[in-house]
Amino acid sequence: MSLTIPVAHDFICPWCWVGLLQAMKLEKEFDAKIDWLGYELFPIELEWPDYAPGTPPPANKPPTLSRFEFLTIADGIEMPTTERPRKMRTFNAHEAVEYAKTEGVANEVVEALYRAYWEQGKEINDIGVIGQLTRGLIKDQAALVKAIETQQFKDQIVGFDDDAYASGVYNVPTFYILGERYAEQPYAVLRKAVAAAQEETALAAN
């Protein structure tokens, strides 16, 4: 029996771009099924932060890698360099994924939206753009648009910070593997956890 792995994610998060690629590898290697859970980093109620510029290091200090740079190197991933929309909310994109679940094409829609944003720089929260990207994937485009416009799946989309924290999600992506949470982890850690979960599930079934 295939293992289902819920993944809390948001499209604009660079860690989640890595998470998409990790999820695709888990699907292929373990025949796992991904259940995409919409977590919006910047819901309409949350103002966009203005980050102050960091303090430059001393001139004689050698450069060091960030946690994220370590992750991409460990997983052999080169981040897309395409210019992307800034301060783009993602509620409509998550609504589209929830509707896609009703037609059994959530994986395809999630990948299409991620690639459009990260590789093509498209504003994937725009309903017209969503329609273009899901043409050929979503059969009932009218129902998709209605679901987005009426916020049909609002209760399925979790916003940061308070609601996300209350649900146990502090970072995206967060992978749920047999009840344990794995947040912002390299593929080697996820792979080990999934292999152990499959073995445990198989033993329990016998």
PDB file of C-alpha atoms in Angstrom:
ATOM      1  CA  MET A   1       0.000   0.000   0.000  1.00  0.00           C
ATOM      2  CA  SER A   2       1.366   3.424  -0.963  1.00  0.00           C
ATOM      3  CA  LEU A   3       2.345   5.789   1.807  1.00  0.00           C
ATOM      4  CA  THR A   4       0.525   9.139   1.823  1.00  0.00           C
ATOM      5  CA  ILE A   5       2.698  12.080   2.846  1.00  0.00           C
ATOM      6  CA  PRO A   6       0.966  15.367   3.693  1.00  0.00           C
ATOM      7  CA  VAL A   7       3.147  18.380   2.892  1.00  0.00           C
ATOM      8  CA  ALA A   8       2.449  21.875   4.243  1.00  0.00           C
ATOM      9  CA  HIS A   9       3.737  24.360   1.664  1.00  0.00           C
ATOM     10  CA  ASP A  10       3.480  27.765   0.037  1.00  0.00           C
ATOM     11  CA  PHE A  11       4.422  28.582  -3.539  1.00  0.00           C
ATOM     12  CA  ILE A  12       6.503  31.692  -2.858  1.00  0.00           C
ATOM     13  CA  CYS A  13       8.808  29.998  -0.346  1.00  0.00           C
ATOM     14  CA  PRO A  14      12.231  28.996  -1.766  1.00  0.00           C
ATOM     15  CA  TRP A  15      12.418  26.117   0.696  1.00  0.00           C
ATOM     16  CA  CYS A  16       9.137  24.877  -0.803  1.00  0.00           C
ATOM     17  CA  TRP A  17      10.544  24.939  -4.334  1.00  0.00           C
ATOM     18  CA  VAL A  18      13.131  22.494  -2.999  1.00  0.00           C
ATOM     19  CA  GLY A  19      10.296  20.668  -1.226  1.00  0.00           C
ATOM     20  CA  LEU A  20       8.443  20.232  -4.513  1.00  0.00           C
ATOM     21  CA  LEU A  21      11.468  18.548  -6.077  1.00  0.00           C
ATOM     22  CA  GLN A  22      11.939  16.415  -2.969  1.00  0.00           C
ATOM     23  CA  ALA A  23       8.286  15.346  -3.031  1.00  0.00           C
ATOM     24  CA  MET A  24       8.567  14.368  -6.688  1.00  0.00           C
ATOM     25  CA  LYS A  25      11.599  12.208  -5.890  1.00  0.00           C
ATOM     26  CA  LEU A  26       9.776  10.527  -3.003  1.00  0.00           C
ATOM     27  CA  GLU A  27       6.852   9.750  -5.285  1.00  0.00           C
ATOM     28  CA  LYS A  28       9.122   8.189  -7.862  1.00  0.00           C
ATOM     29  CA  GLU A  29      11.403   6.277  -5.496  1.00  0.00           C
ATOM     30  CA  PHE A  30       8.804   4.990  -3.042  1.00  0.00           C
ATOM     31  CA  ASP A  31       5.554   5.195  -5.028  1.00  0.00           C
ATOM     32  CA  ALA A  32       4.410   7.604  -2.315  1.00  0.00           C
ATOM     33  CA  LYS A  33       1.397   9.874  -2.621  1.00  0.00           C
ATOM     34  CA  ILE A  34       1.671  13.553  -1.711  1.00  0.00           C
ATOM     35  CA  ASP A  35      -1.220  15.395  -0.091  1.00  0.00           C
ATOM     36  CA  TRP A  36      -0.517  19.112  -0.589  1.00  0.00           C
ATOM     37  CA  LEU A  37      -1.665  21.291   2.326  1.00  0.00           C
ATOM     38  CA  GLY A  38      -2.008  25.002   1.608  1.00  0.00           C
ATOM     39  CA  TYR A  39      -0.245  27.251   4.136  1.00  0.00           C
ATOM     40  CA  GLU A  40      -0.213  30.890   3.071  1.00  0.00           C
ATOM     41  CA  LEU A  41       2.863  32.721   4.351  1.00  0.00           C
ATOM     42  CA  PHE A  42       1.360  36.189   3.851  1.00  0.00           C
ATOM     43  CA  PRO A  43      -2.446  36.082   4.065  1.00  0.00           C
ATOM     44  CA  ILE A  44      -4.334  39.299   3.463  1.00  0.00           C
ATOM     45  CA  GLU A  45      -4.519  39.962   7.210  1.00  0.00           C
ATOM     46  CA  LEU A  46      -0.723  40.004   7.510  1.00  0.00           C
ATOM     47  CA  GLU A  47       1.270  43.009   6.383  1.00  0.00           C
ATOM     48  CA  TRP A  48       4.338  42.456   4.272  1.00  0.00           C
ATOM     49  CA  PRO A  49       7.473  42.872   6.363  1.00  0.00           C
ATOM     50  CA  ASP A  50      10.185  45.300   5.329  1.00  0.00           C
ATOM     51  CA  TYR A  51      13.445  43.611   6.184  1.00  0.00           C
ATOM     52  CA  ALA A  52      16.340  45.822   7.231  1.00  0.00           C
ATOM     53  CA  PRO A  53      19.582  45.216   5.327  1.00  0.00           C
ATOM     54  CA  GLY A  54      21.941  42.911   7.145  1.00  0.00           C
ATOM     55  CA  THR A  55      25.254  44.024   8.596  1.00  0.00           C
ATOM     56  CA  PRO A  56      28.046  43.262   6.126  1.00  0.00           C
ATOM     57  CA  PRO A  57      30.759  40.930   7.452  1.00  0.00           C
ATOM     58  CA  PRO A  58      34.267  42.197   8.114  1.00  0.00           C
ATOM     59  CA  ALA A  59      36.299  42.614   4.934  1.00  0.00           C
ATOM     60  CA  ASN A  60      38.771  39.931   6.011  1.00  0.00           C
ATOM     61  CA  LYS A  61      36.139  37.303   6.879  1.00  0.00           C
ATOM     62  CA  PRO A  62      35.752  34.424   4.368  1.00  0.00           C
ATOM     63  CA  PRO A  63      32.201  33.758   3.119  1.00  0.00           C
ATOM     64  CA  THR A  64      30.121  31.048   4.764  1.00  0.00           C
ATOM     65  CA  LEU A  65      27.079  29.165   3.527  1.00  0.00           C
ATOM     66  CA  SER A  66      23.568  29.707   4.859  1.00  0.00           C
ATOM     67  CA  ARG A  67      21.339  26.813   5.936  1.00  0.00           C
ATOM     68  CA  PHE A  68      19.439  27.144   2.687  1.00  0.00           C
ATOM     69  CA  GLU A  69      22.632  27.069   0.606  1.00  0.00           C
ATOM     70  CA  PHE A  70      23.704  23.919   2.454  1.00  0.00           C
ATOM     71  CA  LEU A  71      20.326  22.356   1.633  1.00  0.00           C
ATOM     72  CA  THR A  72      20.517  23.078  -2.089  1.00  0.00           C
ATOM     73  CA  ILE A  73      24.087  21.782  -2.273  1.00  0.00           C
ATOM     74  CA  ALA A  74      23.168  18.625  -0.342  1.00  0.00           C
ATOM     75  CA  ASP A  75      20.262  17.968  -2.701  1.00  0.00           C
ATOM     76  CA  GLY A  76      22.138  19.003  -5.860  1.00  0.00           C
ATOM     77  CA  ILE A  77      19.668  21.766  -6.701  1.00  0.00           C
ATOM     78  CA  GLU A  78      20.364  24.979  -8.585  1.00  0.00           C
ATOM     79  CA  MET A  79      17.771  27.629  -7.804  1.00  0.00           C
ATOM     80  CA  PRO A  80      16.023  29.320 -10.755  1.00  0.00           C
ATOM     81  CA  THR A  81      17.248  32.850 -11.394  1.00  0.00           C
ATOM     82  CA  THR A  82      14.097  34.109 -13.132  1.00  0.00           C
ATOM     83  CA  GLU A  83      12.768  37.458 -11.902  1.00  0.00           C
ATOM     84  CA  ARG A  84       9.559  36.770  -9.992  1.00  0.00           C
ATOM     85  CA  PRO A  85       6.651  38.911  -8.764  1.00  0.00           C
ATOM     86  CA  ARG A  86       7.299  40.451  -5.376  1.00  0.00           C
ATOM     87  CA  LYS A  87       4.853  40.590  -2.485  1.00  0.00           C
ATOM     88  CA  MET A  88       2.494  38.191  -4.243  1.00  0.00           C
ATOM     89  CA  ARG A  89      -0.120  36.529  -2.092  1.00  0.00           C
ATOM     90  CA  THR A  90      -1.013  32.919  -2.861  1.00  0.00           C
ATOM     91  CA  PHE A  91      -4.556  32.337  -1.588  1.00  0.00           C
ATOM     92  CA  ASN A  92      -6.044  31.898  -5.068  1.00  0.00           C
ATOM     93  CA  ALA A  93      -3.296  29.465  -6.045  1.00  0.00           C
ATOM     94  CA  HIS A  94      -4.051  27.338  -2.980  1.00  0.00           C
ATOM     95  CA  GLU A  95      -7.774  27.486  -3.782  1.00  0.00           C
ATOM     96  CA  ALA A  96      -6.956  26.166  -7.253  1.00  0.00           C
ATOM     97  CA  VAL A  97      -5.082  23.223  -5.745  1.00  0.00           C
ATOM     98  CA  GLU A  98      -7.980  22.401  -3.443  1.00  0.00           C
ATOM     99  CA  TYR A  99     -10.332  22.402  -6.408  1.00  0.00           C
ATOM    100  CA  ALA A 100      -7.846  20.267  -8.382  1.00  0.00           C
ATOM    101  CA  LYS A 101      -8.112  17.631  -5.656  1.00  0.00           C
ATOM    102  CA  THR A 102     -11.779  17.183  -6.585  1.00  0.00           C
ATOM    103  CA  GLU A 103     -10.704  16.249 -10.122  1.00  0.00           C
ATOM    104  CA  GLY A 104      -7.753  14.126  -8.994  1.00  0.00           C
ATOM    105  CA  VAL A 105      -5.064  16.353 -10.542  1.00  0.00           C
ATOM    106  CA  ALA A 106      -3.644  18.199  -7.525  1.00  0.00           C
ATOM    107  CA  ASN A 107      -0.079  17.025  -8.152  1.00  0.00           C
ATOM    108  CA  GLU A 108      -0.133  18.240 -11.737  1.00  0.00           C
ATOM    109  CA  VAL A 109      -1.579  21.620 -10.784  1.00  0.00           C
ATOM    110  CA  VAL A 110       0.875  22.105  -7.913  1.00  0.00           C
ATOM    111  CA  GLU A 111       3.822  21.407 -10.194  1.00  0.00           C
ATOM    112  CA  ALA A 112       2.438  23.681 -12.922  1.00  0.00           C
ATOM    113  CA  LEU A 113       2.003  26.562 -10.477  1.00  0.00           C
ATOM    114  CA  TYR A 114       5.438  26.139  -8.909  1.00  0.00           C
ATOM    115  CA  ARG A 115       7.198  25.960 -12.256  1.00  0.00           C
ATOM    116  CA  ALA A 116       5.277  28.949 -13.592  1.00  0.00           C
ATOM    117  CA  TYR A 117       6.305  31.067 -10.616  1.00  0.00           C
ATOM    118  CA  TRP A 118       9.884  29.936 -10.100  1.00  0.00           C
ATOM    119  CA  GLU A 119      10.958  29.211 -13.680  1.00  0.00           C
ATOM    120  CA  GLN A 120       8.788  31.639 -15.672  1.00  0.00           C
ATOM    121  CA  GLY A 121       8.124  34.451 -13.195  1.00  0.00           C
ATOM    122  CA  LYS A 122       4.337  34.334 -13.609  1.00  0.00           C
ATOM    123  CA  GLU A 123       1.871  35.869 -11.146  1.00  0.00           C
ATOM    124  CA  ILE A 124       0.253  32.594 -10.191  1.00  0.00           C
ATOM    125  CA  ASN A 125      -2.302  34.185  -7.862  1.00  0.00           C
ATOM    126  CA  ASP A 126      -4.035  35.839 -10.824  1.00  0.00           C
ATOM    127  CA  ILE A 127      -7.190  33.918 -11.799  1.00  0.00           C
ATOM    128  CA  GLY A 128      -6.529  34.409 -15.508  1.00  0.00           C
ATOM    129  CA  VAL A 129      -3.008  33.043 -15.165  1.00  0.00           C
ATOM    130  CA  ILE A 130      -4.307  30.096 -13.141  1.00  0.00           C
ATOM    131  CA  GLY A 131      -6.784  29.360 -15.933  1.00  0.00           C
ATOM    132  CA  GLN A 132      -4.028  29.390 -18.551  1.00  0.00           C
ATOM    133  CA  LEU A 133      -1.775  27.132 -16.490  1.00  0.00           C
ATOM    134  CA  THR A 134      -4.500  24.604 -15.698  1.00  0.00           C
ATOM    135  CA  ARG A 135      -5.955  24.362 -19.177  1.00  0.00           C
ATOM    136  CA  GLY A 136      -5.680  20.709 -20.165  1.00  0.00           C
ATOM    137  CA  LEU A 137      -5.408  19.699 -16.495  1.00  0.00           C
ATOM    138  CA  ILE A 138      -8.675  20.980 -15.017  1.00  0.00           C
ATOM    139  CA  LYS A 139     -11.710  19.779 -16.967  1.00  0.00           C
ATOM    140  CA  ASP A 140     -14.282  22.181 -15.540  1.00  0.00           C
ATOM    141  CA  GLN A 141     -12.646  25.596 -15.804  1.00  0.00           C
ATOM    142  CA  ALA A 142     -15.873  27.393 -14.892  1.00  0.00           C
ATOM    143  CA  ALA A 143     -16.118  25.431 -11.645  1.00  0.00           C
ATOM    144  CA  LEU A 144     -12.482  26.223 -10.901  1.00  0.00           C
ATOM    145  CA  VAL A 145     -13.033  29.964 -11.333  1.00  0.00           C
ATOM    146  CA  LYS A 146     -16.203  29.839  -9.224  1.00  0.00           C
ATOM    147  CA  ALA A 147     -14.364  27.975  -6.450  1.00  0.00           C
ATOM    148  CA  ILE A 148     -11.651  30.636  -6.380  1.00  0.00           C
ATOM    149  CA  GLU A 149     -14.015  33.609  -6.559  1.00  0.00           C
ATOM    150  CA  THR A 150     -16.304  32.275  -3.815  1.00  0.00           C
ATOM    151  CA  GLN A 151     -13.383  31.056  -1.676  1.00  0.00           C
ATOM    152  CA  GLN A 152     -15.010  27.643  -1.624  1.00  0.00           C
ATOM    153  CA  PHE A 153     -12.072  25.975   0.117  1.00  0.00           C
ATOM    154  CA  LYS A 154     -11.118  28.783   2.494  1.00  0.00           C
ATOM    155  CA  ASP A 155     -11.318  26.480   5.508  1.00  0.00           C
ATOM    156  CA  GLN A 156      -8.662  24.227   3.965  1.00  0.00           C
ATOM    157  CA  ILE A 157      -6.047  26.981   3.662  1.00  0.00           C
ATOM    158  CA  VAL A 158      -4.066  27.860   6.784  1.00  0.00           C
ATOM    159  CA  GLY A 159      -2.513  31.274   7.277  1.00  0.00           C
ATOM    160  CA  PHE A 160       0.637  32.256   9.100  1.00  0.00           C
ATOM    161  CA  ASP A 161       1.438  32.996  11.832  1.00  0.00           C
ATOM    162  CA  ASP A 162      -1.018  32.102  14.589  1.00  0.00           C
ATOM    163  CA  ASP A 163      -3.182  29.538  12.772  1.00  0.00           C
ATOM    164  CA  ALA A 164      -0.173  27.805  11.269  1.00  0.00           C
ATOM    165  CA  TYR A 165       1.620  27.632  14.607  1.00  0.00           C
ATOM    166  CA  ALA A 166      -1.520  26.319  16.300  1.00  0.00           C
ATOM    167  CA  SER A 167      -1.590  23.469  13.776  1.00  0.00           C
ATOM    168  CA  GLY A 168       2.045  22.617  14.514  1.00  0.00           C
ATOM    169  CA  VAL A 169       3.530  24.094  11.348  1.00  0.00           C
ATOM    170  CA  TYR A 170       6.303  26.606  11.992  1.00  0.00           C
ATOM    171  CA  ASN A 171       8.197  26.207   8.737  1.00  0.00           C
ATOM    172  CA  VAL A 172       7.288  25.302   5.194  1.00  0.00           C
ATOM    173  CA  PRO A 173       7.697  22.824   3.767  1.00  0.00           C
ATOM    174  CA  THR A 174       6.753  20.478   6.578  1.00  0.00           C
ATOM    175  CA  PHE A 175       6.497  16.813   5.585  1.00  0.00           C
ATOM    176  CA  TYR A 176       4.324  14.540   7.731  1.00  0.00           C
ATOM    177  CA  ILE A 177       5.768  11.035   7.656  1.00  0.00           C
ATOM    178  CA  LEU A 178       3.919   8.506   9.783  1.00  0.00           C
ATOM    179  CA  GLY A 179       2.874  11.224  12.228  1.00  0.00           C
ATOM    180  CA  GLU A 180       6.312  12.831  12.567  1.00  0.00           C
ATOM    181  CA  ARG A 181       7.053  16.315  11.204  1.00  0.00           C
ATOM    182  CA  TYR A 182      10.095  17.037   9.054  1.00  0.00           C
ATOM    183  CA  ALA A 183      10.598  20.730   8.321  1.00  0.00           C
ATOM    184  CA  GLU A 184      13.180  22.141   5.889  1.00  0.00           C
ATOM    185  CA  GLN A 185      15.132  18.890   5.736  1.00  0.00           C
ATOM    186  CA  PRO A 186      17.500  17.530   3.065  1.00  0.00           C
ATOM    187  CA  TYR A 187      16.309  14.680   0.884  1.00  0.00           C
ATOM    188  CA  ALA A 188      18.542  12.171   2.675  1.00  0.00           C
ATOM    189  CA  VAL A 189      16.620  12.746   5.913  1.00  0.00           C
ATOM    190  CA  LEU A 190      13.228  12.486   4.192  1.00  0.00           C
ATOM    191  CA  ARG A 191      14.277   9.379   2.292  1.00  0.00           C
ATOM    192  CA  LYS A 192      15.397   7.630   5.472  1.00  0.00           C
ATOM    193  CA  ALA A 193      12.149   8.537   7.226  1.00  0.00           C
ATOM    194  CA  VAL A 194       9.971   7.293   4.352  1.00  0.00           C
ATOM    195  CA  ALA A 195      11.913   4.031   4.054  1.00  0.00           C
ATOM    196  CA  ALA A 196      11.464   3.412   7.790  1.00  0.00           C
ATOM    197  CA  ALA A 197       7.773   4.316   7.588  1.00  0.00           C
ATOM    198  CA  GLN A 198       7.177   1.912   4.720  1.00  0.00           C
ATOM    199  CA  GLU A 199       8.934  -0.870   6.610  1.00  0.00           C
ATOM    200  CA  GLU A 200       6.911  -0.162   9.742  1.00  0.00           C
ATOM    201  CA  THR A 201       3.670  -0.100   7.739  1.00  0.00           C
ATOM    202  CA  ALA A 202       4.522  -3.384   6.037  1.00  0.00           C
ATOM    203  CA  LEU A 203       5.286  -5.070   9.370  1.00  0.00           C
ATOM    204  CA  ALA A 204       2.043  -3.830  10.874  1.00  0.00           C
ATOM    205  CA  ALA A 205       0.097  -5.226   7.915  1.00  0.00           C
ATOM    206  CA  ASN A 206       1.522  -8.743   8.395  1.00  0.00           C
TER     207      ASN A 206
END
